[in-house]
GROMACS .gro file of N, CA and C in nm:
model
  243
    1MET      N    1  -1.211   0.287   1.427
    1MET     CA    2  -1.191   0.406   1.509
    1MET      C    3  -1.192   0.528   1.417
    2THR      N    4  -1.265   0.627   1.454
    2THR     CA    5  -1.269   0.753   1.381
    2THR      C    6  -1.216   0.863   1.471
    3VAL      N    7  -1.123   0.941   1.418
    3VAL     CA    8  -1.062   1.050   1.494
    3VAL      C    9  -1.064   1.174   1.407
    4GLN      N   10  -1.101   1.285   1.463
    4GLN     CA   11  -1.099   1.411   1.390
    4GLN      C   12  -0.962   1.475   1.407
    5VAL      N   13  -0.902   1.516   1.297
    5VAL     CA   14  -0.775   1.588   1.301
    5VAL      C   15  -0.795   1.721   1.232
    6THR      N   16  -0.709   1.815   1.265
    6THR     CA   17  -0.717   1.948   1.206
    6THR      C   18  -0.609   1.963   1.101
    7ILE      N   19  -0.644   2.024   0.990
    7ILE     CA   20  -0.547   2.053   0.885
    7ILE      C   21  -0.515   2.202   0.894
    8THR      N   22  -0.387   2.233   0.904
    8THR     CA   23  -0.344   2.372   0.917
    8THR      C   24  -0.356   2.442   0.783
    9PRO      N   25  -0.350   2.575   0.781
    9PRO     CA   26  -0.360   2.648   0.655
    9PRO      C   27  -0.254   2.607   0.552
   10ASN      N   28  -0.138   2.558   0.598
   10ASN     CA   29  -0.035   2.516   0.501
   10ASN      C   30  -0.048   2.368   0.464
   11GLY      N   31  -0.159   2.302   0.507
   11GLY     CA   32  -0.188   2.167   0.463
   11GLY      C   33  -0.137   2.056   0.553
   12ARG      N   34  -0.079   2.088   0.665
   12ARG     CA   35  -0.027   1.985   0.755
   12ARG      C   36  -0.136   1.936   0.849
   13MET      N   37  -0.124   1.808   0.884
   13MET     CA   38  -0.213   1.752   0.985
   13MET      C   39  -0.132   1.663   1.076
   14SER      N   40  -0.179   1.645   1.197
   14SER     CA   41  -0.110   1.561   1.293
   14SER      C   42  -0.189   1.433   1.313
   15LEU      N   43  -0.121   1.321   1.297
   15LEU     CA   44  -0.182   1.192   1.324
   15LEU      C   45  -0.164   1.165   1.473
   16PRO      N   46  -0.270   1.131   1.545
   16PRO     CA   47  -0.257   1.110   1.689
   16PRO      C   48  -0.150   1.007   1.725
   17ALA      N   49  -0.081   1.032   1.836
   17ALA     CA   50   0.031   0.947   1.879
   17ALA      C   51  -0.009   0.802   1.894
   18GLU      N   52  -0.127   0.776   1.946
   18GLU     CA   53  -0.173   0.638   1.965
   18GLU      C   54  -0.180   0.563   1.832
   19ILE      N   55  -0.229   0.629   1.729
   19ILE     CA   56  -0.238   0.568   1.596
   19ILE      C   57  -0.099   0.550   1.537
   20ARG      N   58  -0.013   0.652   1.549
   20ARG     CA   59   0.124   0.640   1.498
   20ARG      C   60   0.196   0.523   1.562
   21LYS      N   61   0.175   0.505   1.692
   21LYS     CA   62   0.241   0.396   1.764
   21LYS      C   63   0.192   0.261   1.712
   22ARG      N   64   0.061   0.246   1.695
   22ARG     CA   65   0.006   0.119   1.645
   22ARG      C   66   0.055   0.087   1.504
   23LEU      N   67   0.075   0.191   1.424
   23LEU     CA   68   0.120   0.171   1.286
   23LEU      C   69   0.272   0.158   1.273
   24GLY      N   70   0.342   0.171   1.384
   24GLY     CA   71   0.488   0.163   1.380
   24GLY      C   72   0.551   0.291   1.328
   25LEU      N   73   0.483   0.402   1.344
   25LEU     CA   74   0.531   0.531   1.294
   25LEU      C   75   0.568   0.626   1.407
   26ALA      N   76   0.588   0.572   1.527
   26ALA     CA   77   0.614   0.657   1.643
   26ALA      C   78   0.735   0.747   1.622
   27GLY      N   79   0.837   0.698   1.554
   27GLY     CA   80   0.956   0.778   1.529
   27GLY      C   81   0.953   0.850   1.396
   28GLY      N   82   0.839   0.851   1.332
   28GLY     CA   83   0.826   0.912   1.200
   28GLY      C   84   0.811   0.803   1.096
   29GLY      N   85   0.785   0.840   0.976
   29GLY     CA   86   0.768   0.742   0.870
   29GLY      C   87   0.686   0.799   0.757
   30ALA      N   88   0.648   0.710   0.667
   30ALA     CA   89   0.576   0.753   0.548
   30ALA      C   90   0.439   0.687   0.541
   31LEU      N   91   0.344   0.761   0.492
   31LEU     CA   92   0.210   0.709   0.463
   31LEU      C   93   0.181   0.737   0.317
   32LEU      N   94   0.107   0.648   0.255
   32LEU     CA   95   0.062   0.671   0.119
   32LEU      C   96  -0.083   0.716   0.127
   33VAL      N   97  -0.119   0.814   0.047
   33VAL     CA   98  -0.254   0.870   0.046
   33VAL      C   99  -0.323   0.825  -0.081
   34GLU      N  100  -0.438   0.761  -0.064
   34GLU     CA  101  -0.517   0.716  -0.179
   34GLU      C  102  -0.650   0.791  -0.176
   35GLU      N  103  -0.678   0.860  -0.283
   35GLU     CA  104  -0.806   0.929  -0.294
   35GLU      C  105  -0.904   0.837  -0.364
   36THR      N  106  -1.018   0.815  -0.302
   36THR     CA  107  -1.123   0.733  -0.361
   36THR      C  108  -1.248   0.819  -0.373
   37GLU      N  109  -1.349   0.766  -0.440
   37GLU     CA  110  -1.473   0.844  -0.451
   37GLU      C  111  -1.543   0.855  -0.316
   38ASP      N  112  -1.507   0.766  -0.221
   38ASP     CA  113  -1.566   0.770  -0.088
   38ASP      C  114  -1.487   0.857   0.009
   39GLY      N  115  -1.367   0.898  -0.026
   39GLY     CA  116  -1.285   0.979   0.063
   39GLY      C  117  -1.138   0.951   0.044
   40VAL      N  118  -1.063   0.964   0.153
   40VAL     CA  119  -0.918   0.948   0.149
   40VAL      C  120  -0.879   0.832   0.239
   41ILE      N  121  -0.786   0.749   0.191
   41ILE     CA  122  -0.735   0.637   0.270
   41ILE      C  123  -0.587   0.660   0.294
   42LEU      N  124  -0.545   0.650   0.419
   42LEU     CA  125  -0.403   0.658   0.455
   42LEU      C  126  -0.355   0.517   0.485
   43ARG      N  127  -0.243   0.476   0.423
   43ARG     CA  128  -0.187   0.344   0.449
   43ARG      C  129  -0.036   0.356   0.466
   44THR      N  130   0.019   0.271   0.551
   44THR     CA  131   0.165   0.262   0.557
   44THR      C  132   0.211   0.194   0.429
   45VAL      N  133   0.340   0.200   0.403
   45VAL     CA  134   0.393   0.135   0.283
   45VAL      C  135   0.366  -0.016   0.291
   46ALA      N  136   0.388  -0.077   0.409
   46ALA     CA  137   0.364  -0.220   0.425
   46ALA      C  138   0.217  -0.254   0.400
   47GLN      N  139   0.127  -0.171   0.449
   47GLN     CA  140  -0.016  -0.194   0.425
   47GLN      C  141  -0.049  -0.182   0.277
   48SER      N  142   0.014  -0.087   0.209
   48SER     CA  143  -0.010  -0.069   0.066
   48SER      C  144   0.040  -0.188  -0.014
   49VAL      N  145   0.156  -0.241   0.023
   49VAL     CA  146   0.209  -0.360  -0.045
   49VAL      C  147   0.113  -0.478  -0.025
   50ALA      N  148   0.069  -0.498   0.099
   50ALA     CA  149  -0.024  -0.608   0.128
   50ALA      C  150  -0.155  -0.590   0.051
   51HIS      N  151  -0.203  -0.467   0.042
   51HIS     CA  152  -0.326  -0.438  -0.032
   51HIS      C  153  -0.307  -0.471  -0.181
   52ALA      N  154  -0.195  -0.430  -0.238
   52ALA     CA  155  -0.167  -0.458  -0.379
   52ALA      C  156  -0.155  -0.608  -0.403
   53GLN      N  157  -0.091  -0.680  -0.311
   53GLN     CA  158  -0.079  -0.825  -0.325
   53GLN      C  159  -0.216  -0.892  -0.321
   54ALA      N  160  -0.302  -0.844  -0.232
   54ALA     CA  161  -0.437  -0.901  -0.223
   54ALA      C  162  -0.516  -0.875  -0.351
   55LEU      N  163  -0.501  -0.755  -0.408
   55LEU     CA  164  -0.569  -0.725  -0.535
   55LEU      C  165  -0.517  -0.815  -0.646
   56ALA      N  166  -0.386  -0.832  -0.653
   56ALA     CA  167  -0.326  -0.916  -0.757
   56ALA      C  168  -0.373  -1.060  -0.743
   57LYS      N  169  -0.382  -1.107  -0.619
   57LYS     CA  170  -0.423  -1.246  -0.596
   57LYS      C  171  -0.565  -1.271  -0.644
   58LYS      N  172  -0.650  -1.166  -0.639
   58LYS     CA  173  -0.787  -1.180  -0.690
   58LYS      C  174  -0.785  -1.219  -0.837
   59TYR      N  175  -0.687  -1.169  -0.912
   59TYR     CA  176  -0.682  -1.193  -1.055
   59TYR      C  177  -0.594  -1.310  -1.095
   60THR      N  178  -0.498  -1.344  -1.011
   60THR     CA  179  -0.406  -1.452  -1.045
   60THR      C  180  -0.433  -1.579  -0.967
   61GLY      N  181  -0.507  -1.568  -0.857
   61GLY     CA  182  -0.535  -1.685  -0.775
   61GLY      C  183  -0.407  -1.745  -0.722
   62ASP      N  184  -0.401  -1.875  -0.724
   62ASP     CA  185  -0.282  -1.945  -0.674
   62ASP      C  186  -0.191  -1.990  -0.789
   63LYS      N  187  -0.202  -1.926  -0.903
   63LYS     CA  188  -0.120  -1.963  -1.019
   63LYS      C  189   0.023  -1.914  -0.997
   64ALA      N  190   0.113  -2.007  -0.969
   64ALA     CA  191   0.253  -1.971  -0.942
   64ALA      C  192   0.318  -1.904  -1.062
   65ASP      N  193   0.275  -1.940  -1.183
   65ASP     CA  194   0.336  -1.882  -1.303
   65ASP      C  195   0.290  -1.739  -1.330
   66ALA      N  196   0.198  -1.688  -1.249
   66ALA     CA  197   0.149  -1.551  -1.266
   66ALA      C  198   0.225  -1.450  -1.182
   67SER      N  199   0.326  -1.494  -1.107
   67SER     CA  200   0.401  -1.402  -1.021
   67SER      C  201   0.504  -1.323  -1.100
   68VAL      N  202   0.548  -1.213  -1.043
   68VAL     CA  203   0.653  -1.132  -1.106
   68VAL      C  204   0.781  -1.213  -1.118
   69ASP      N  205   0.814  -1.290  -1.014
   69ASP     CA  206   0.934  -1.373  -1.018
   69ASP      C  207   0.929  -1.473  -1.133
   70ALA      N  208   0.813  -1.535  -1.152
   70ALA     CA  209   0.797  -1.630  -1.262
   70ALA      C  210   0.811  -1.560  -1.397
   71PHE      N  211   0.752  -1.442  -1.408
   71PHE     CA  212   0.763  -1.365  -1.532
   71PHE      C  213   0.908  -1.332  -1.563
   72LEU      N  214   0.981  -1.284  -1.462
   72LEU     CA  215   1.122  -1.249  -1.482
   72LEU      C  216   1.205  -1.371  -1.517
   73ALA      N  217   1.176  -1.483  -1.455
   73ALA     CA  218   1.249  -1.607  -1.485
   73ALA      C  219   1.225  -1.647  -1.631
   74ARG      N  220   1.101  -1.637  -1.678
   74ARG     CA  221   1.071  -1.669  -1.819
   74ARG      C  222   1.145  -1.575  -1.913
   75ARG      N  223   1.148  -1.447  -1.879
   75ARG     CA  224   1.219  -1.349  -1.964
   75ARG      C  225   1.367  -1.381  -1.970
   76ARG      N  226   1.427  -1.419  -1.855
   76ARG     CA  227   1.570  -1.453  -1.853
   76ARG      C  228   1.596  -1.575  -1.940
   77GLU      N  229   1.507  -1.674  -1.934
   77GLU     CA  230   1.522  -1.793  -2.019
   77GLU      C  231   1.512  -1.756  -2.166
   78GLU      N  232   1.417  -1.671  -2.199
   78GLU     CA  233   1.397  -1.631  -2.339
   78GLU      C  234   1.517  -1.553  -2.393
   79THR      N  235   1.577  -1.470  -2.310
   79THR     CA  236   1.687  -1.387  -2.357
   79THR      C  237   1.824  -1.450  -2.333
   80GLY      N  238   1.827  -1.562  -2.260
   80GLY     CA  239   1.953  -1.630  -2.235
   80GLY      C  240   2.037  -1.566  -2.126
   81GLU      N  241   1.979  -1.483  -2.045
   81GLU     CA  242   2.053  -1.418  -1.936
   81GLU      C  243   2.074  -1.511  -1.821
   0.00000   0.00000   0.00000
């Protein structure tokens, strides 16, 4: 879906209510803005986390020892914490 929005002179824009509702932002919320060479991407925080996890999985695959939790557990073992 493509929707045209207007940006005011002070830089504000309104996200249409239908989109806010679908994203769970009906009562307000936060979006992360990513600038790419193709344009701008708006994502909710949950979408950004899922995107980052998908990117990480590309490089770590299903290796359980490549997770942050595994890394922290190894560090605790090494330091005796």
